[in-house]
XYZ file of C-alpha atoms in Angstrom:
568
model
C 84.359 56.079 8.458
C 86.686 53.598 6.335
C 84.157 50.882 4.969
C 85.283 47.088 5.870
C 83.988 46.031 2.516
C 86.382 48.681 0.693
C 89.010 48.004 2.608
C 89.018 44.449 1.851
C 88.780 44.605 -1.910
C 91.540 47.397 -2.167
C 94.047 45.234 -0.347
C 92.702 42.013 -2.826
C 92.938 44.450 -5.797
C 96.396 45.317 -4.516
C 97.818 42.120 -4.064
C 96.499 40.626 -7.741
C 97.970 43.958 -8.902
C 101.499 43.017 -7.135
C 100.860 39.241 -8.628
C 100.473 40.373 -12.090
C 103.687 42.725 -11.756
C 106.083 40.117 -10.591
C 104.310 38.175 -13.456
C 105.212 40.413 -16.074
C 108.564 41.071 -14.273
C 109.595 37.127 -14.710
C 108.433 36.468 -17.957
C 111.231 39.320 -19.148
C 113.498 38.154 -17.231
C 114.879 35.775 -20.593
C 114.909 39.040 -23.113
C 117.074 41.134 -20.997
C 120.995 41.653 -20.358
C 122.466 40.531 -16.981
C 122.320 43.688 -15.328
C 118.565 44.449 -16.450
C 118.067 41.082 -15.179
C 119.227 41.664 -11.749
C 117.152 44.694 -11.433
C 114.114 42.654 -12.832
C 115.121 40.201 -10.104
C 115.337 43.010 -7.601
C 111.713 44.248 -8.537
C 110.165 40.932 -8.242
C 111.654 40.337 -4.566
C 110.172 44.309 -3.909
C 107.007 43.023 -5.132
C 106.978 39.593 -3.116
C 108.038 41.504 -0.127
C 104.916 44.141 -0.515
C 102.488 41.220 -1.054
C 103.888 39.477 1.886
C 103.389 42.680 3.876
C 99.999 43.354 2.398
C 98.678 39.617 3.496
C 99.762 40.132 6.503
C 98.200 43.701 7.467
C 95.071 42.132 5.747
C 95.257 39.265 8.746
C 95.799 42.047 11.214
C 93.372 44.033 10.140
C 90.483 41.140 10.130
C 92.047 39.754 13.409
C 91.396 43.253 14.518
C 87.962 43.785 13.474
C 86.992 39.916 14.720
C 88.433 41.147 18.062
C 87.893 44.814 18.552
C 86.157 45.442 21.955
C 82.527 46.534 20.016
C 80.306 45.188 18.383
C 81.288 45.190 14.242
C 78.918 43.736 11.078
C 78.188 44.676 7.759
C 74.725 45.014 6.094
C 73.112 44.785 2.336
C 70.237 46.923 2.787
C 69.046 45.476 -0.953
C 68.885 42.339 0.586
C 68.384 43.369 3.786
C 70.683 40.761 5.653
C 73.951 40.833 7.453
C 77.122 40.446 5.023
C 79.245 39.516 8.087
C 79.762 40.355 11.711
C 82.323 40.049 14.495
C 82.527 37.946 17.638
C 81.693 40.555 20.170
C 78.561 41.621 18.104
C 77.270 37.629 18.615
C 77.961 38.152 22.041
C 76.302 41.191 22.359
C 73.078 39.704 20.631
C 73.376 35.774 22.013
C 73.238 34.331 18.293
C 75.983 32.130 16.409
C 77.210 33.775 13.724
C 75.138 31.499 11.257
C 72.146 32.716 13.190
C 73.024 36.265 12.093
C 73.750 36.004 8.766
C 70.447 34.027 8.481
C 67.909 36.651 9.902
C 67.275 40.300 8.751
C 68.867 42.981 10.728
C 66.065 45.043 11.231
C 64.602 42.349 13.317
C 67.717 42.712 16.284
C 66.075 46.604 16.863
C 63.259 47.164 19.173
C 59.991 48.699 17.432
C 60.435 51.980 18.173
C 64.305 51.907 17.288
C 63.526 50.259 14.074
C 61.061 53.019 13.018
C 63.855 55.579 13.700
C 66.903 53.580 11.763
C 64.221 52.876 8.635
C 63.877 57.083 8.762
C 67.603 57.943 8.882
C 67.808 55.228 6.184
C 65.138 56.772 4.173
C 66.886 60.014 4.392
C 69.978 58.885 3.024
C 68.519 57.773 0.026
C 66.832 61.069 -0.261
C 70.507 62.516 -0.206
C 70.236 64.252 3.232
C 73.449 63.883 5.682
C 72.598 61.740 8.070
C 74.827 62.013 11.493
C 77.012 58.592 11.661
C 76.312 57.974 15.258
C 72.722 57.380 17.155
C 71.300 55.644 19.888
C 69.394 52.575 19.249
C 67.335 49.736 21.715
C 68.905 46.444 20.515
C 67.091 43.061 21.160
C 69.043 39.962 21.742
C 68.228 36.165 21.562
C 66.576 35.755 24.657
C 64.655 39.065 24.431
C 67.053 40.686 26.531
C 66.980 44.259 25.717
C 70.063 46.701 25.640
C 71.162 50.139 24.479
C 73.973 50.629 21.307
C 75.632 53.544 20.230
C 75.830 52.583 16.531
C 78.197 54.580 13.983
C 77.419 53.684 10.484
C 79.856 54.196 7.428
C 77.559 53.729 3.972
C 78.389 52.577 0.450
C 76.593 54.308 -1.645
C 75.619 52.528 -4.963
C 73.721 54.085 -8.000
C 74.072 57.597 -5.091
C 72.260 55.503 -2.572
C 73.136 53.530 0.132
C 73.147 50.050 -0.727
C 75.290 48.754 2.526
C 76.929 49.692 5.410
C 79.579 48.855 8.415
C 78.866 49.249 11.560
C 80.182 49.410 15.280
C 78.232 48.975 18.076
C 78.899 49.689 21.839
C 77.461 48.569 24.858
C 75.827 51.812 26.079
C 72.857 50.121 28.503
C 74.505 51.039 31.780
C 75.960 54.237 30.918
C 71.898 54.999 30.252
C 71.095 53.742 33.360
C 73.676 56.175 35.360
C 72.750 58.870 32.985
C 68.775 58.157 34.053
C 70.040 57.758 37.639
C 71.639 60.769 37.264
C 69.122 62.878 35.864
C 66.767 61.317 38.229
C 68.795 62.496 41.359
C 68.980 65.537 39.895
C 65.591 65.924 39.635
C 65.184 64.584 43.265
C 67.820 67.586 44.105
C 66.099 70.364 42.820
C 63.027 69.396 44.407
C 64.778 68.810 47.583
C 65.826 72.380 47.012
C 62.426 73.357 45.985
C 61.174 72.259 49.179
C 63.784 73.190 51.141
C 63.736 76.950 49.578
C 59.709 76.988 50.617
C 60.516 75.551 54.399
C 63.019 79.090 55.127
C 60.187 81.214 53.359
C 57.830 79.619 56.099
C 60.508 80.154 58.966
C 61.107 83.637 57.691
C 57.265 84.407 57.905
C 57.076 82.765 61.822
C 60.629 84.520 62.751
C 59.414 88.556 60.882
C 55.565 88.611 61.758
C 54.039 89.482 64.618
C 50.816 89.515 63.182
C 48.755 86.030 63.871
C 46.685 85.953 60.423
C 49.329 87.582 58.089
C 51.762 84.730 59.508
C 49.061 81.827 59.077
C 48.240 83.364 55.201
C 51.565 83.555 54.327
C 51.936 79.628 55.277
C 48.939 78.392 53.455
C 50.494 80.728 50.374
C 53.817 79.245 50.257
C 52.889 75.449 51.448
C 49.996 75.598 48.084
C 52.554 77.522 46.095
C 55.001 74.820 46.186
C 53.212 71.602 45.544
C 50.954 73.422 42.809
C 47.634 72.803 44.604
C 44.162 74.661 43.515
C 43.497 75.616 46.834
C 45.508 75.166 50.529
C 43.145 75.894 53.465
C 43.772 75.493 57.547
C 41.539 74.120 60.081
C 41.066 74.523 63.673
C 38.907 70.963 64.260
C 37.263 71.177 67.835
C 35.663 68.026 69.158
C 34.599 70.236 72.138
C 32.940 72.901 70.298
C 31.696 70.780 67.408
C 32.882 72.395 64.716
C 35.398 72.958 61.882
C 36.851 76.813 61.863
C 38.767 77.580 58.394
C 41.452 80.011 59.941
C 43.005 80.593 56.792
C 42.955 79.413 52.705
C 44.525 80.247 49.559
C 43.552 79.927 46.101
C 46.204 79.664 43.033
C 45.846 82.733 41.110
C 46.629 80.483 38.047
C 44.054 78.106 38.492
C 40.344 79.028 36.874
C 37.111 78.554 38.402
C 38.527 78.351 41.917
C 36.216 79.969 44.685
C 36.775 80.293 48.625
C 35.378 77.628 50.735
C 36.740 78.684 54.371
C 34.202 78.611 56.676
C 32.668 77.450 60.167
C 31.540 73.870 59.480
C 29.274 71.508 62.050
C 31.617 68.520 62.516
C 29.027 66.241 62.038
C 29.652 66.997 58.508
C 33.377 65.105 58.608
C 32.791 63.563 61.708
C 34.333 60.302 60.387
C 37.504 61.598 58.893
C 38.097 63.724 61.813
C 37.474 61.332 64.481
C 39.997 59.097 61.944
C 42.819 61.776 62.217
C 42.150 62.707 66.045
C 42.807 58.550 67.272
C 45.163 57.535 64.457
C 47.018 61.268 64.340
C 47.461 59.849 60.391
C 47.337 62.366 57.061
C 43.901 60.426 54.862
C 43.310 61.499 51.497
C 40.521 61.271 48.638
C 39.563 61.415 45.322
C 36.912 61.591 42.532
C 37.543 57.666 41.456
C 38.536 56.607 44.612
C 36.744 58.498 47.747
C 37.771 57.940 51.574
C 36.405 55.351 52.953
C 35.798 58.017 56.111
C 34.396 60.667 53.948
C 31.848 57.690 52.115
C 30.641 56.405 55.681
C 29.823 60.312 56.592
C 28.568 61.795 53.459
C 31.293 64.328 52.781
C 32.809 62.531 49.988
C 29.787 63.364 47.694
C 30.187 66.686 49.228
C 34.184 67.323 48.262
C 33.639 65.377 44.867
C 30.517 66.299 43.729
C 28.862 69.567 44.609
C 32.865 70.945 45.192
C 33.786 69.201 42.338
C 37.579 68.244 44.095
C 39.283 65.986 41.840
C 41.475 65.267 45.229
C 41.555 66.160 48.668
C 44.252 65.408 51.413
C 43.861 66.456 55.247
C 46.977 66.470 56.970
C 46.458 67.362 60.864
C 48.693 68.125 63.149
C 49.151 70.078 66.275
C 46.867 68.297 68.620
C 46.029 69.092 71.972
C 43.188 67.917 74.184
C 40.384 66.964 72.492
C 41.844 69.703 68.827
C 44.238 69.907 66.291
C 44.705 71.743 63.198
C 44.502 70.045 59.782
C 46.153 71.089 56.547
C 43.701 71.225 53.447
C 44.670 70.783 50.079
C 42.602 70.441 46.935
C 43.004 69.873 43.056
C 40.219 70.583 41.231
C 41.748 71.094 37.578
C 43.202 67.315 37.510
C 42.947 64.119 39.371
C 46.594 63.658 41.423
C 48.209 61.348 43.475
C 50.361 62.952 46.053
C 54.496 61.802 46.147
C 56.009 60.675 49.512
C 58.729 63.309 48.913
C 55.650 66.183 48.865
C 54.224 63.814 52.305
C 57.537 64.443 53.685
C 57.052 68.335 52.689
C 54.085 69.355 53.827
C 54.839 67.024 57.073
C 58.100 69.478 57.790
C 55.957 72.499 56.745
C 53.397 71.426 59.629
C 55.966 71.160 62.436
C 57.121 74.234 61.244
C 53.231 75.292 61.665
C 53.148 74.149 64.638
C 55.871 76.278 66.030
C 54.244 79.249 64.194
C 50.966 78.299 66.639
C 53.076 78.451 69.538
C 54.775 81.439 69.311
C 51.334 82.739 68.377
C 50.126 81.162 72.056
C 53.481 82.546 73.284
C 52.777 86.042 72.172
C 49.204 86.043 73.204
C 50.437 84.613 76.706
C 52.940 87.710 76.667
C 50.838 90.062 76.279
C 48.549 89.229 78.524
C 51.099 88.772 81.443
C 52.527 91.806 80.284
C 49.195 93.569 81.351
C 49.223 91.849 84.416
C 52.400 92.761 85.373
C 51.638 96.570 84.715
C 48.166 96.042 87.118
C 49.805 94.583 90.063
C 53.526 96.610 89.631
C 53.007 99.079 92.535
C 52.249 95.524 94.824
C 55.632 93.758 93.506
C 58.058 97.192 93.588
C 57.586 97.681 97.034
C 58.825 93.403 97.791
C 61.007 93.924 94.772
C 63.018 96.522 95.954
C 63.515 95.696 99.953
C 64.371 91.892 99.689
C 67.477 92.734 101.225
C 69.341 90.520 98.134
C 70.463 91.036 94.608
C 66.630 91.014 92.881
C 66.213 90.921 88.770
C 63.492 90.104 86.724
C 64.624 88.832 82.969
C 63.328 87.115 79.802
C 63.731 83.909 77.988
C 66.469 86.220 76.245
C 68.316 86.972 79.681
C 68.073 90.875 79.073
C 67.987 92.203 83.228
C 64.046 94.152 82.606
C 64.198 95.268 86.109
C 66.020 95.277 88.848
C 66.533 96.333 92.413
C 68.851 98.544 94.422
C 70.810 95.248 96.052
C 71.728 94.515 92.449
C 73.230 97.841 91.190
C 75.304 97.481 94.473
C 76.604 93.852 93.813
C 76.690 94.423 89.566
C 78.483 98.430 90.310
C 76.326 99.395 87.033
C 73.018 101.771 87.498
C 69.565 100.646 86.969
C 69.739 102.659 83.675
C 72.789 101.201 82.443
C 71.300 97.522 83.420
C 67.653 97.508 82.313
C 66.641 96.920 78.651
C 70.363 96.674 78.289
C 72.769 94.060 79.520
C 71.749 90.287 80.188
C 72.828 88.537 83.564
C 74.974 86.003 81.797
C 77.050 88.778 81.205
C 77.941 88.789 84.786
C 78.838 85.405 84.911
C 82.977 84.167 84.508
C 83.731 82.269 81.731
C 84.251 79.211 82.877
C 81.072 79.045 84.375
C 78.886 80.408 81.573
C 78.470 77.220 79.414
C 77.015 75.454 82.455
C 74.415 78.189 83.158
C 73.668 78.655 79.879
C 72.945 74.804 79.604
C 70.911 75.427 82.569
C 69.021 78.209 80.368
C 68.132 75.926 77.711
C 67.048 73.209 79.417
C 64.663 75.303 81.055
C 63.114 76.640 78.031
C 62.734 72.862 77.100
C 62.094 70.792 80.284
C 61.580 73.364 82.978
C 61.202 70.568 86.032
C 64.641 69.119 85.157
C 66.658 72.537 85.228
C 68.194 73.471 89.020
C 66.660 76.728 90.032
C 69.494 77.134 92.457
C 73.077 77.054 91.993
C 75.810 78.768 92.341
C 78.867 80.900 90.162
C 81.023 83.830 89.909
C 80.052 86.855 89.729
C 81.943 89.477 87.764
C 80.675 93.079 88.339
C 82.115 96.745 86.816
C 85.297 96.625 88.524
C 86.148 93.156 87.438
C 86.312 91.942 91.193
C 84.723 88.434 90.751
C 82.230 87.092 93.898
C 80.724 83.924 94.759
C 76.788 84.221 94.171
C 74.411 81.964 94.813
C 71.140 82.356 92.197
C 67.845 81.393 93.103
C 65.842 82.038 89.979
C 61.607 81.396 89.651
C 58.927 81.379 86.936
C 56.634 84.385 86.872
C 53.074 82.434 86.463
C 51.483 82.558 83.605
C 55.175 84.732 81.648
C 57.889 83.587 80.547
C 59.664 85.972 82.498
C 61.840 84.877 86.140
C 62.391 86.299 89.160
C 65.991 85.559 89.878
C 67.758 86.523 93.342
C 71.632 86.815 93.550
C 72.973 86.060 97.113
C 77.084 86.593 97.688
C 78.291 84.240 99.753
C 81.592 85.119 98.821
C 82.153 85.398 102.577
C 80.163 82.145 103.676
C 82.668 80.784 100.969
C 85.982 81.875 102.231
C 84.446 80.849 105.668
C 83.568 77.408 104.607
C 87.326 77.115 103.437
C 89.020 78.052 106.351
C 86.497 75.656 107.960
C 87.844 72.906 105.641
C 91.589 73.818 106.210
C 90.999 73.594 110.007
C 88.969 70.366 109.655
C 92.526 69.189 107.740
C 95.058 70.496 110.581
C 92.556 68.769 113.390
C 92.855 65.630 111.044
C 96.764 65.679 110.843
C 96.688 66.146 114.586
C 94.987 63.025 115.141
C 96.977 61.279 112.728
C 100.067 63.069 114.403
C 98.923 61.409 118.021
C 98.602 58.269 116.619
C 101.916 57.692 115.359
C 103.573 59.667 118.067
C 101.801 57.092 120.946
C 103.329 54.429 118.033
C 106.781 55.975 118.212
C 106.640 55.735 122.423
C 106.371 52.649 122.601
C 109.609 51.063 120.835
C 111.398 54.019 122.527
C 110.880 53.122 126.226
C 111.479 49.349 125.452
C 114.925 50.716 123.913
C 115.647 52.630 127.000
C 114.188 50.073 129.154
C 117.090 47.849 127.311
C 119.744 50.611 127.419
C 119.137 50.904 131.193
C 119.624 47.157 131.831
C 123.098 46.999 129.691
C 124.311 49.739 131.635
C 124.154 47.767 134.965
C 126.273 45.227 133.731
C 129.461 45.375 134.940
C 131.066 43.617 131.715
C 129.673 46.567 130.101
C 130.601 48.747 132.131
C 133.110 50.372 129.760
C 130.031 51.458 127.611
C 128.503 53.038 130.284
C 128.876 56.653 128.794
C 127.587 55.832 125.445
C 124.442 53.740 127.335
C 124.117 57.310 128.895
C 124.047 59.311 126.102
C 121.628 57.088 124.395
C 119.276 57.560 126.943
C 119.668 60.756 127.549
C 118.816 61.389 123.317
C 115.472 59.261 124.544
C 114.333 61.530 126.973
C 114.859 64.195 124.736
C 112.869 62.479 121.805
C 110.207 61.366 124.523
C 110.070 65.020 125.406
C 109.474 66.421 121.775
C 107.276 63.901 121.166
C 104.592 64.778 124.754
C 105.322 68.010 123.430
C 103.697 67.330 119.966
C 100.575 65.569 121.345
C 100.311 68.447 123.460
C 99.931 70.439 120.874
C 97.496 68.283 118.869
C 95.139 68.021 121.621
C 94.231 71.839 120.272
């Protein structure tokens, strides 16, 4: 980088230089012929124009540096002080310029910044390149601390540096986004971390059928990802007394770790338990600073001392009547403190635990109806099959299991084709299968708010498409429904020919009513006409008068006929 200092004392060395010339130029100016003289004269103007020119790039040059948008000084590192410095470098620091020049520029850096500019300093004077541009924590007047990016041009004197220039930016808030930035992206992968360990867990509930291999595989992945020494889960009975470990984990990378699932008396954590059962709260403890729960009951000298947990947290969920299931982890390598993002974790992994447990309960519940169902199946054929209606029995999935005779008749597909096979929403029209399939879901969530009757159309083999009314019930103790298809596509087209004649009866009356309405002006017309008619002034009129009346009567005719006819 082009040294201030140099640059100054060129353009002063260039401008005595251009003095002395024009000098030397006059004084000859006496000894020479006219025509040397005017090119004498010509080289002193030359000369006074370049020195003009030089001053003046020398005043743009220091108005530059005075106003350049960074921070610009100069320092003797022999006498350690500032030579000069610029106005945006007083504003970056607070102080006058007098206070700068006055105090030793090591004293602006922050301890640890200092130590590292003394070092690149000390290796210049060894002769090792130093890289013109670092980072440094800068302390102001009134302690206010900042980040520079300083680039440093030395002069080297006797081959060491004996000053320097330097420019300094503002960098403090372009640290701050890079720290925010490095921060969220450390929030980001952990998000993903988590997030990555939450679809292993779903993947393990959705592909396993077995109960322990899916409750293993969660305590695995759920330990795995916030680096625990061991992840253990608890059935907690209040009923039974007792503490079942269903399932635990140990980090392979962890020394010294032993199993500690077992069937505990629950007197042993009665308090913490009875804490998480009436608060339904996560409670945690450690080796400096043990539950207050587990102190009042004992356990804490228990976890701490003969298990030698450096910390323990118990996160329960899944309660039900007097039960729940708590979430165990423990660190026994270090003492830790656990991170609301890893609370927020293993809080998602629990619901997701929980829904493992249910299809566990579901599956259970399914195969013992299932058993049930094969016991009493020669009982339910026999009703099944002569209900005299459309009969099916399907799944939560809405694949037809079984179904009776009625049904292949109404659906124009074979048992064979329909069982195991085809779903009865695939019967239903389009624009009605939204609404049942709302219907579907809300019975799966709320079962007592979803109709079990209604009706829609019915599209069988042929594509002919009937009205069917669907009265569908919950086997007990399944998740299986009896569902009955009635076509009242008759009933239907009855009910509409009702409503048309209900319409035509309506007009009639209407009709009756404004035909009496219409009778009534008429035979005071006529009444009129017939008056006119015997006057003898009028007499001339008499054959229109007839002919008026005459129309009348044969309104008045069509008109009795009408209400005649709307009497039926």
């Amino acid at each position: 980088m082009e040294n201030q200092e140099k640059i100054e004392e060129q353009m002063v060395e260039e401008l005595e230089r251009l003095r002395q010339k024009a000098a030397e130029l006059e004084s000859k100016l006496g000894h020479k012929s006219n025509e040397e003289q005017d090119t004498i004269q010509r080289d002193i103007s030359d000369c006074k124009l370049m020195e003009n020119n030089l001053r003046a790039n020398k005043e743009k040059y220091m108005h530059l540096v005075q106003h350049a948008p960074a921070g610009i000084y100069e320092i003797d590192f022999i006498k350690e002080k500032f030579i000069s410095v610029n106005d945006v470098m007083c504003q970056y620091l607070g102080y006058t310029r007098e206070e700068l020049l006055s105090i030793n520029p090591f004293d602006i850096l922050a301890e640890e910044s200092k130590s590292h500019f003394r070092q690149r300093l000390s290796n210049a004077f060894a002769g090792e390149k130093v890289p013109e541009t670092a980072e440094f924590k800068v302390i102001g007047k009134d302690n206010r601390e900042f980040w520079a990016l300083i680039n440093v041009g030395y002069i080297y004197g006797n081959q060491a540096p004996s000053r320097a220039t330097v420019v300094a930016h503002d960098i403090t808030e372009h640290k701050k986004l890079r720290a925010a930035l490095s921060q969220q992206k450390k929030r980001l992968e952990e998000q993903l971390h988590f997030s990555n360990a939450l679809n292993r867990i779903a993947e393990t509930i959705i592909h396993n059928e077995d109960t322990q291999k899916i409750l293993d595989d969660m305590a695995a992945i759920i330990g795995e990802t916030i680096a625990v020494d061991r992840s253990l889960i608890y059935d907690i009975d209040f009923k039974q007394h007792q503490i079942k470990g269903i399932s635990e984990w140990l980090n392979p990378n962890s020394d010294g770790i032993t199993a500690t699932k077992d069937t505990y008396n629950l007197d042993v954590f009665i308090n913490t338990s009875k804490y998480m059962l009436e608060q339904r709260k996560w409670t945690e403890s450690h080796v400096d600073d043990i539950s207050p729960y587990a102190a009042k009951d004992g356990s804490g000298e228990l976890l701490h001392g003969l298990m030698k947990i450096k910390s323990g947290l118990c996160f329960p969920f899944a309660f039900r009547n007097q039960a729940y299931y708590c979430l165990v982890f423990n660190q026994i390598s270090y003492r830790r403190r656990w991170r609301e993002e890893e609370i927020n974790f293993i809080n998602a992994a629990a619901t997701q635990m929980e829904i493992a447990i249910q299809k566990i309960r579901i599956q259970n519940g399914q195969r013992h109806a299932e058993k049930a169902l094969l016991k009493s199946e020669s009982l339910y054929r026999t009703i099944f099959e002569n209900t005299g209606t459309a009969t099916s029995i399907a799944g939560i999935d809405t694949i037809l299991s079984l179904v009776n005779t009625e049904f292949e008749k109404l659906s124009g597909y074979t048992k064979k084709e329909l069982e195991g096979i085809k779903s009865w929403t695939s019967f239903v029209l389009k624009e009605d299968l939204e609404r049942l399939n709302n219907y579907h879901h809300l019975r799966m969530l709320s079962p007592h708010e979803a109709p079990d009757k209604f009706e829609f159309r019915f599209v069988n083999k042929a594509g002919e498409v009937r009205n069917v009314l669907m009265t569908l019930a919950q086997i007990p103790g399944t998740l299986m429904h009896l569902s009955s298809f009635l076509d009242i596509t008759e009933i239907k087209h009855f009910q509409q020919e009702m409503s048309r004649l209900e319409r035509l009866n309506l007009v009639g009356q209407m009709a009756a009513g404004i035909g009496h309405e219409v009778r009534n002006p008429m035979t005071t017309v006529r009444g009129f006409l017939q008056m006119f008619r015997g006057k003898s002034h009028l007499a001339i009129y008499k054959s229109h008068f007839d002919l008026m009346i005459d129309e009348l009567d044969r309104a008045n005719s069509i008109i009795t006929h009408f209400l005649s006819l709307a009497q039926y």
